[in-house]
PDB file of C-alpha atoms in Angstrom:
ATOM      1  CA  MET A  16      10.465   5.633  -2.483  1.00 56.00           C
ATOM      2  CA  SER A  17      12.165   8.410  -4.394  1.00 57.00           C
ATOM      3  CA  THR A  18      11.461   9.082  -8.050  1.00 58.00           C
ATOM      4  CA  ALA A  19      12.566  11.772 -10.443  1.00 66.00           C
ATOM      5  CA  PRO A  20       9.925  14.496 -10.943  1.00 66.00           C
ATOM      6  CA  ASP A  21       9.304  13.453 -14.553  1.00 75.00           C
ATOM      7  CA  ALA A  22       9.462   9.685 -13.938  1.00 89.00           C
ATOM      8  CA  ALA A  23       6.325   7.660 -14.562  1.00 95.00           C
ATOM      9  CA  PRO A  24       4.932   6.031 -11.429  1.00 97.00           C
ATOM     10  CA  MET A  25       5.338   2.287 -10.939  1.00 98.00           C
ATOM     11  CA  ARG A  26       2.032   0.606 -11.786  1.00 98.00           C
ATOM     12  CA  VAL A  27       0.943  -1.778  -9.003  1.00 98.00           C
ATOM     13  CA  LEU A  28      -1.541  -4.648  -8.826  1.00 98.00           C
ATOM     14  CA  VAL A  29      -2.655  -5.824  -5.358  1.00 98.00           C
ATOM     15  CA  ALA A  30      -4.138  -9.313  -4.893  1.00 97.00           C
ATOM     16  CA  ASP A  31      -5.335 -10.815  -1.618  1.00 96.00           C
ATOM     17  CA  ASP A  32      -8.409 -12.909  -0.854  1.00 95.00           C
ATOM     18  CA  GLU A  33      -8.774 -11.372   2.624  1.00 96.00           C
ATOM     19  CA  PRO A  34     -10.719  -8.085   2.216  1.00 97.00           C
ATOM     20  CA  ASN A  35      -9.137  -6.332   5.215  1.00 98.00           C
ATOM     21  CA  ALA A  36      -5.603  -7.244   4.156  1.00 97.00           C
ATOM     22  CA  ARG A  37      -6.348  -6.157   0.586  1.00 98.00           C
ATOM     23  CA  ALA A  38      -7.753  -2.821   1.800  1.00 98.00           C
ATOM     24  CA  THR A  39      -4.670  -2.197   3.943  1.00 98.00           C
ATOM     25  CA  LEU A  40      -2.319  -2.930   1.058  1.00 98.00           C
ATOM     26  CA  VAL A  41      -4.343  -0.719  -1.283  1.00 98.00           C
ATOM     27  CA  SER A  42      -4.196   2.121   1.241  1.00 98.00           C
ATOM     28  CA  LEU A  43      -0.414   1.803   1.530  1.00 98.00           C
ATOM     29  CA  VAL A  44       0.069   1.769  -2.243  1.00 98.00           C
ATOM     30  CA  GLU A  45      -2.249   4.747  -2.765  1.00 98.00           C
ATOM     31  CA  ARG A  46      -0.326   6.823  -0.208  1.00 98.00           C
ATOM     32  CA  ALA A  47       3.135   5.942  -1.503  1.00 97.00           C
ATOM     33  CA  PRO A  48       4.723   8.494  -3.807  1.00 97.00           C
ATOM     34  CA  GLY A  49       5.795   7.041  -7.117  1.00 97.00           C
ATOM     35  CA  LEU A  50       3.211   4.246  -7.091  1.00 98.00           C
ATOM     36  CA  GLU A  51      -0.055   4.030  -9.020  1.00 98.00           C
ATOM     37  CA  LEU A  52      -2.651   1.381  -8.154  1.00 98.00           C
ATOM     38  CA  VAL A  53      -3.941  -0.152 -11.405  1.00 98.00           C
ATOM     39  CA  ALA A  54      -5.957  -3.123 -10.081  1.00 98.00           C
ATOM     40  CA  THR A  55      -7.088  -5.059  -7.044  1.00 98.00           C
ATOM     41  CA  CYS A  56      -7.955  -8.743  -7.157  1.00 97.00           C
ATOM     42  CA  ALA A  57      -9.613 -11.137  -4.718  1.00 96.00           C
ATOM     43  CA  ASN A  58      -8.309 -14.442  -6.081  1.00 95.00           C
ATOM     44  CA  GLY A  59      -5.476 -15.969  -8.071  1.00 94.00           C
ATOM     45  CA  GLU A  60      -7.382 -16.329 -11.329  1.00 94.00           C
ATOM     46  CA  GLU A  61      -8.304 -12.639 -11.291  1.00 95.00           C
ATOM     47  CA  ALA A  62      -4.693 -11.721 -10.536  1.00 95.00           C
ATOM     48  CA  ILE A  63      -3.417 -13.721 -13.498  1.00 95.00           C
ATOM     49  CA  ALA A  64      -5.992 -12.255 -15.887  1.00 97.00           C
ATOM     50  CA  GLU A  65      -5.415  -8.674 -14.749  1.00 98.00           C
ATOM     51  CA  THR A  66      -1.641  -9.088 -14.888  1.00 98.00           C
ATOM     52  CA  GLU A  67      -1.888 -10.296 -18.484  1.00 98.00           C
ATOM     53  CA  ARG A  68      -4.291  -7.471 -19.380  1.00 98.00           C
ATOM     54  CA  LEU A  69      -2.556  -4.576 -17.618  1.00 98.00           C
ATOM     55  CA  ALA A  70       1.120  -5.623 -17.434  1.00 98.00           C
ATOM     56  CA  PRO A  71       1.773  -3.844 -14.107  1.00 98.00           C
ATOM     57  CA  ASP A  72       5.332  -3.073 -13.004  1.00 98.00           C
ATOM     58  CA  LEU A  73       4.853  -4.514  -9.525  1.00 98.00           C
ATOM     59  CA  LEU A  74       2.612  -7.220  -8.042  1.00 97.00           C
ATOM     60  CA  VAL A  75       1.764  -7.360  -4.326  1.00 97.00           C
ATOM     61  CA  LEU A  76       0.343 -10.845  -3.856  1.00 95.00           C
ATOM     62  CA  ASP A  77      -0.931 -13.149  -1.150  1.00 94.00           C
ATOM     63  CA  VAL A  78       0.903 -16.439  -1.723  1.00 90.00           C
ATOM     64  CA  ARG A  79      -2.159 -18.616  -0.987  1.00 90.00           C
ATOM     65  CA  MET A  80      -5.399 -17.633  -2.685  1.00 88.00           C
ATOM     66  CA  PRO A  81      -8.449 -19.405  -4.079  1.00 83.00           C
ATOM     67  CA  GLY A  82      -8.293 -20.214  -7.773  1.00 81.00           C
ATOM     68  CA  ALA A  83      -4.517 -20.196  -8.079  1.00 82.00           C
ATOM     69  CA  ASP A  84      -1.539 -19.770  -5.770  1.00 72.00           C
TER      70      ASP A  84
END
């Protein structure tokens, strides 16, 4: 991902109920230039609440999670 030197990073929320998958996604986001991890969530309800609270630019979501899909 290429961004201008003065561009703000894209703010990312990662949500997955599987801890290993979530950790892998977090690692990828943290290493990617131009991305800033703002939250991680372990279920759908958390993801909805954190999205409303933080208004991230990008969501990386598992499509089937406890609480809400």
